[in-house]
Amino acid sequence: MKTSSIIKTSLVAFVASSALLAGQLYAADTTDTTVKTEQMSKKGDRHHGPKDGMHKMLRKLDLTDAQKDQVKAVVEKYKADRPERPTKEQRTAHRAEMLALITGASFDEAKATEMAEAQQQKHLQRMLTQLKMQNEIYQLLTPEQQQTFQEKFAKGKGHKARR
């Protein structure tokens, strides 16, 4: 595949992912997801967002009070390391840059590549941090809870074996 084709493909992926991830990147900070999730459930809201999967799984494992405290400590530890959300001005500037790329008379592949790589790096960091946190939480579980976790994870959405 030619370099220009790769760059164009990357740009299309970048624009599509930017549109899809914009809501996640700029969403309001949730301070106590567990409490808010329970409140949403009471209100009948069925969609809790991408982070609810781990919380829902942990609720089904009957954690002890000590384990719950340890999980909260791990979550707080990673919460402190989370990068700050972009300001309104930063979001506006980013949208202006994207608009300039899309509507410009000539396409600036270097700028588009730079923006795409920056977005990929941010996404990679968020994903690595999330997985590290989940691994740390998993290590707090008893062997029986770990087995249950693995079984439930395998049965979860999108993880079923294809025939």
mmCIF file of C-alpha atoms in Angstrom:
data_model
loop_
_atom_site.group_PDB
_atom_site.id
_atom_site.type_symbol
_atom_site.label_atom_id
_atom_site.label_comp_id
_atom_site.label_asym_id
_atom_site.label_seq_id
_atom_site.Cartn_x
_atom_site.Cartn_y
_atom_site.Cartn_z
ATOM 1 C CA MET A 1 0.000 0.000 0.000
ATOM 2 C CA LYS A 2 1.358 3.428 -0.880
ATOM 3 C CA THR A 3 2.225 5.917 1.835
ATOM 4 C CA SER A 4 -0.388 8.397 0.616
ATOM 5 C CA SER A 5 -3.070 5.692 0.777
ATOM 6 C CA ILE A 6 -2.040 4.852 4.331
ATOM 7 C CA ILE A 7 -2.184 8.501 5.347
ATOM 8 C CA LYS A 8 -5.577 9.002 3.714
ATOM 9 C CA THR A 9 -6.908 5.859 5.404
ATOM 10 C CA SER A 10 -5.513 7.048 8.725
ATOM 11 C CA LEU A 11 -7.149 10.439 8.274
ATOM 12 C CA VAL A 12 -10.533 8.898 7.548
ATOM 13 C CA ALA A 13 -10.152 6.724 10.654
ATOM 14 C CA PHE A 14 -9.067 9.771 12.647
ATOM 15 C CA VAL A 15 -12.024 11.895 11.589
ATOM 16 C CA ALA A 16 -14.461 9.055 12.272
ATOM 17 C CA SER A 17 -12.937 8.226 15.642
ATOM 18 C CA SER A 18 -12.775 11.905 16.616
ATOM 19 C CA ALA A 19 -16.471 12.263 16.013
ATOM 20 C CA LEU A 20 -17.248 9.105 17.971
ATOM 21 C CA LEU A 21 -14.865 9.819 20.835
ATOM 22 C CA ALA A 22 -15.658 13.512 21.203
ATOM 23 C CA GLY A 23 -18.455 12.792 23.634
ATOM 24 C CA GLN A 24 -16.210 10.591 25.762
ATOM 25 C CA LEU A 25 -13.269 12.983 25.739
ATOM 26 C CA TYR A 26 -15.290 15.964 26.812
ATOM 27 C CA ALA A 27 -17.903 14.335 29.037
ATOM 28 C CA ALA A 28 -18.384 15.647 32.538
ATOM 29 C CA ASP A 29 -16.251 14.102 35.265
ATOM 30 C CA THR A 30 -17.963 11.371 37.254
ATOM 31 C CA THR A 31 -16.794 11.398 40.842
ATOM 32 C CA ASP A 32 -18.542 8.319 42.189
ATOM 33 C CA THR A 33 -19.498 6.071 39.297
ATOM 34 C CA THR A 34 -20.939 3.338 41.483
ATOM 35 C CA VAL A 35 -23.419 5.654 43.194
ATOM 36 C CA LYS A 36 -24.345 7.358 39.930
ATOM 37 C CA THR A 37 -24.777 3.990 38.216
ATOM 38 C CA GLU A 38 -27.118 2.818 40.964
ATOM 39 C CA GLN A 39 -29.044 6.078 40.693
ATOM 40 C CA MET A 40 -29.335 5.636 36.930
ATOM 41 C CA SER A 41 -30.582 2.086 37.377
ATOM 42 C CA LYS A 42 -33.291 3.315 39.721
ATOM 43 C CA LYS A 43 -34.343 5.861 37.136
ATOM 44 C CA GLY A 44 -34.629 3.158 34.491
ATOM 45 C CA ASP A 45 -31.670 4.257 32.372
ATOM 46 C CA ARG A 46 -30.255 1.100 30.834
ATOM 47 C CA HIS A 47 -27.087 2.494 29.271
ATOM 48 C CA HIS A 48 -24.361 3.291 31.761
ATOM 49 C CA GLY A 49 -21.388 3.895 29.513
ATOM 50 C CA PRO A 50 -18.216 1.936 28.824
ATOM 51 C CA LYS A 51 -16.930 1.958 32.416
ATOM 52 C CA ASP A 52 -19.998 0.262 33.844
ATOM 53 C CA GLY A 53 -18.867 -3.173 32.647
ATOM 54 C CA MET A 54 -16.235 -3.600 35.351
ATOM 55 C CA HIS A 55 -18.500 -2.145 38.050
ATOM 56 C CA LYS A 56 -21.342 -4.433 37.032
ATOM 57 C CA MET A 57 -19.027 -7.427 37.029
ATOM 58 C CA LEU A 58 -17.688 -6.596 40.496
ATOM 59 C CA ARG A 59 -21.207 -6.243 41.900
ATOM 60 C CA LYS A 60 -21.919 -9.808 40.780
ATOM 61 C CA LEU A 61 -18.851 -11.175 42.596
ATOM 62 C CA ASP A 62 -20.067 -10.483 46.154
ATOM 63 C CA LEU A 63 -16.992 -8.593 47.281
ATOM 64 C CA THR A 64 -16.259 -8.350 50.983
ATOM 65 C CA ASP A 65 -16.237 -4.913 52.598
ATOM 66 C CA ALA A 66 -12.428 -5.077 52.729
ATOM 67 C CA GLN A 67 -12.281 -5.853 49.003
ATOM 68 C CA LYS A 68 -14.674 -2.999 48.242
ATOM 69 C CA ASP A 69 -12.404 -0.622 50.173
ATOM 70 C CA GLN A 70 -9.356 -1.933 48.313
ATOM 71 C CA VAL A 71 -11.105 -1.504 44.956
ATOM 72 C CA LYS A 72 -12.063 2.069 45.866
ATOM 73 C CA ALA A 73 -8.430 2.764 46.818
ATOM 74 C CA VAL A 74 -7.199 1.429 43.452
ATOM 75 C CA VAL A 75 -9.775 3.489 41.560
ATOM 76 C CA GLU A 76 -8.813 6.629 43.511
ATOM 77 C CA LYS A 77 -5.128 5.983 42.814
ATOM 78 C CA TYR A 78 -5.717 5.859 39.068
ATOM 79 C CA LYS A 79 -8.196 8.729 39.214
ATOM 80 C CA ALA A 80 -5.467 10.976 40.622
ATOM 81 C CA ASP A 81 -3.198 10.112 37.667
ATOM 82 C CA ARG A 82 -5.886 10.786 35.064
ATOM 83 C CA PRO A 83 -5.076 13.735 32.806
ATOM 84 C CA GLU A 84 -7.250 16.806 33.073
ATOM 85 C CA ARG A 85 -10.044 17.182 30.588
ATOM 86 C CA PRO A 86 -9.581 19.757 27.834
ATOM 87 C CA THR A 87 -11.001 23.196 28.499
ATOM 88 C CA LYS A 88 -13.793 24.638 26.402
ATOM 89 C CA GLU A 89 -11.211 26.786 24.595
ATOM 90 C CA GLN A 90 -9.068 23.728 23.811
ATOM 91 C CA ARG A 91 -12.090 21.840 22.477
ATOM 92 C CA THR A 92 -13.064 24.813 20.320
ATOM 93 C CA ALA A 93 -9.503 25.103 18.972
ATOM 94 C CA HIS A 94 -9.421 21.373 18.167
ATOM 95 C CA ARG A 95 -12.718 21.570 16.312
ATOM 96 C CA ALA A 96 -11.451 24.606 14.371
ATOM 97 C CA GLU A 97 -8.322 22.675 13.360
ATOM 98 C CA MET A 98 -10.434 19.749 12.151
ATOM 99 C CA LEU A 99 -12.726 22.087 10.235
ATOM 100 C CA ALA A 100 -9.733 23.777 8.617
ATOM 101 C CA LEU A 101 -8.403 20.400 7.488
ATOM 102 C CA ILE A 102 -11.737 19.308 6.101
ATOM 103 C CA THR A 103 -12.691 22.546 4.352
ATOM 104 C CA GLY A 104 -9.269 23.769 3.225
ATOM 105 C CA ALA A 105 -8.577 24.317 -0.480
ATOM 106 C CA SER A 106 -5.563 22.006 -0.199
ATOM 107 C CA PHE A 107 -5.211 19.133 2.193
ATOM 108 C CA ASP A 108 -2.402 19.353 4.777
ATOM 109 C CA GLU A 109 -1.427 15.708 5.223
ATOM 110 C CA ALA A 110 1.345 16.516 7.690
ATOM 111 C CA LYS A 111 -1.045 18.358 10.010
ATOM 112 C CA ALA A 112 -3.689 15.636 9.664
ATOM 113 C CA THR A 113 -1.103 12.960 10.461
ATOM 114 C CA GLU A 114 0.104 14.928 13.470
ATOM 115 C CA MET A 115 -3.450 15.275 14.796
ATOM 116 C CA ALA A 116 -4.224 11.604 14.170
ATOM 117 C CA GLU A 117 -1.064 10.458 15.946
ATOM 118 C CA ALA A 118 -1.792 12.724 18.922
ATOM 119 C CA GLN A 119 -5.309 11.261 19.218
ATOM 120 C CA GLN A 120 -3.955 7.720 18.937
ATOM 121 C CA GLN A 121 -1.394 8.405 21.668
ATOM 122 C CA LYS A 122 -4.078 9.783 24.015
ATOM 123 C CA HIS A 123 -6.306 6.795 23.338
ATOM 124 C CA LEU A 124 -3.426 4.373 23.918
ATOM 125 C CA GLN A 125 -2.577 5.985 27.257
ATOM 126 C CA ARG A 126 -6.205 5.908 28.434
ATOM 127 C CA MET A 127 -6.554 2.280 27.426
ATOM 128 C CA LEU A 128 -3.299 1.212 29.096
ATOM 129 C CA THR A 129 -4.230 2.995 32.305
ATOM 130 C CA GLN A 130 -7.690 1.410 32.310
ATOM 131 C CA LEU A 131 -6.263 -2.070 31.752
ATOM 132 C CA LYS A 132 -3.617 -1.604 34.473
ATOM 133 C CA MET A 133 -6.307 -0.533 36.918
ATOM 134 C CA GLN A 134 -8.514 -3.486 36.013
ATOM 135 C CA ASN A 135 -5.587 -5.881 36.430
ATOM 136 C CA GLU A 136 -4.836 -4.456 39.855
ATOM 137 C CA ILE A 137 -8.481 -4.883 40.857
ATOM 138 C CA TYR A 138 -8.543 -8.429 39.481
ATOM 139 C CA GLN A 139 -5.536 -9.313 41.652
ATOM 140 C CA LEU A 140 -7.602 -8.363 44.739
ATOM 141 C CA LEU A 141 -10.124 -11.112 44.019
ATOM 142 C CA THR A 142 -10.077 -14.550 45.584
ATOM 143 C CA PRO A 143 -9.336 -17.494 43.234
ATOM 144 C CA GLU A 144 -13.052 -18.357 43.212
ATOM 145 C CA GLN A 145 -14.000 -14.777 42.346
ATOM 146 C CA GLN A 146 -11.343 -14.724 39.618
ATOM 147 C CA GLN A 147 -12.815 -17.906 38.128
ATOM 148 C CA THR A 148 -16.321 -16.402 38.209
ATOM 149 C CA PHE A 149 -14.981 -13.191 36.675
ATOM 150 C CA GLN A 150 -13.367 -15.133 33.813
ATOM 151 C CA GLU A 151 -16.530 -17.121 33.162
ATOM 152 C CA LYS A 152 -18.743 -14.028 33.161
ATOM 153 C CA PHE A 153 -16.282 -12.121 30.988
ATOM 154 C CA ALA A 154 -16.251 -14.946 28.440
ATOM 155 C CA LYS A 155 -20.053 -14.931 28.347
ATOM 156 C CA GLY A 156 -20.274 -11.133 28.002
ATOM 157 C CA LYS A 157 -21.392 -9.135 24.977
ATOM 158 C CA GLY A 158 -19.184 -9.623 21.964
ATOM 159 C CA HIS A 159 -17.118 -12.338 23.643
ATOM 160 C CA LYS A 160 -19.221 -15.331 22.663
ATOM 161 C CA ALA A 161 -17.557 -17.906 20.472
ATOM 162 C CA ARG A 162 -18.577 -17.628 16.813
ATOM 163 C CA ARG A 163 -19.815 -20.739 15.044
#
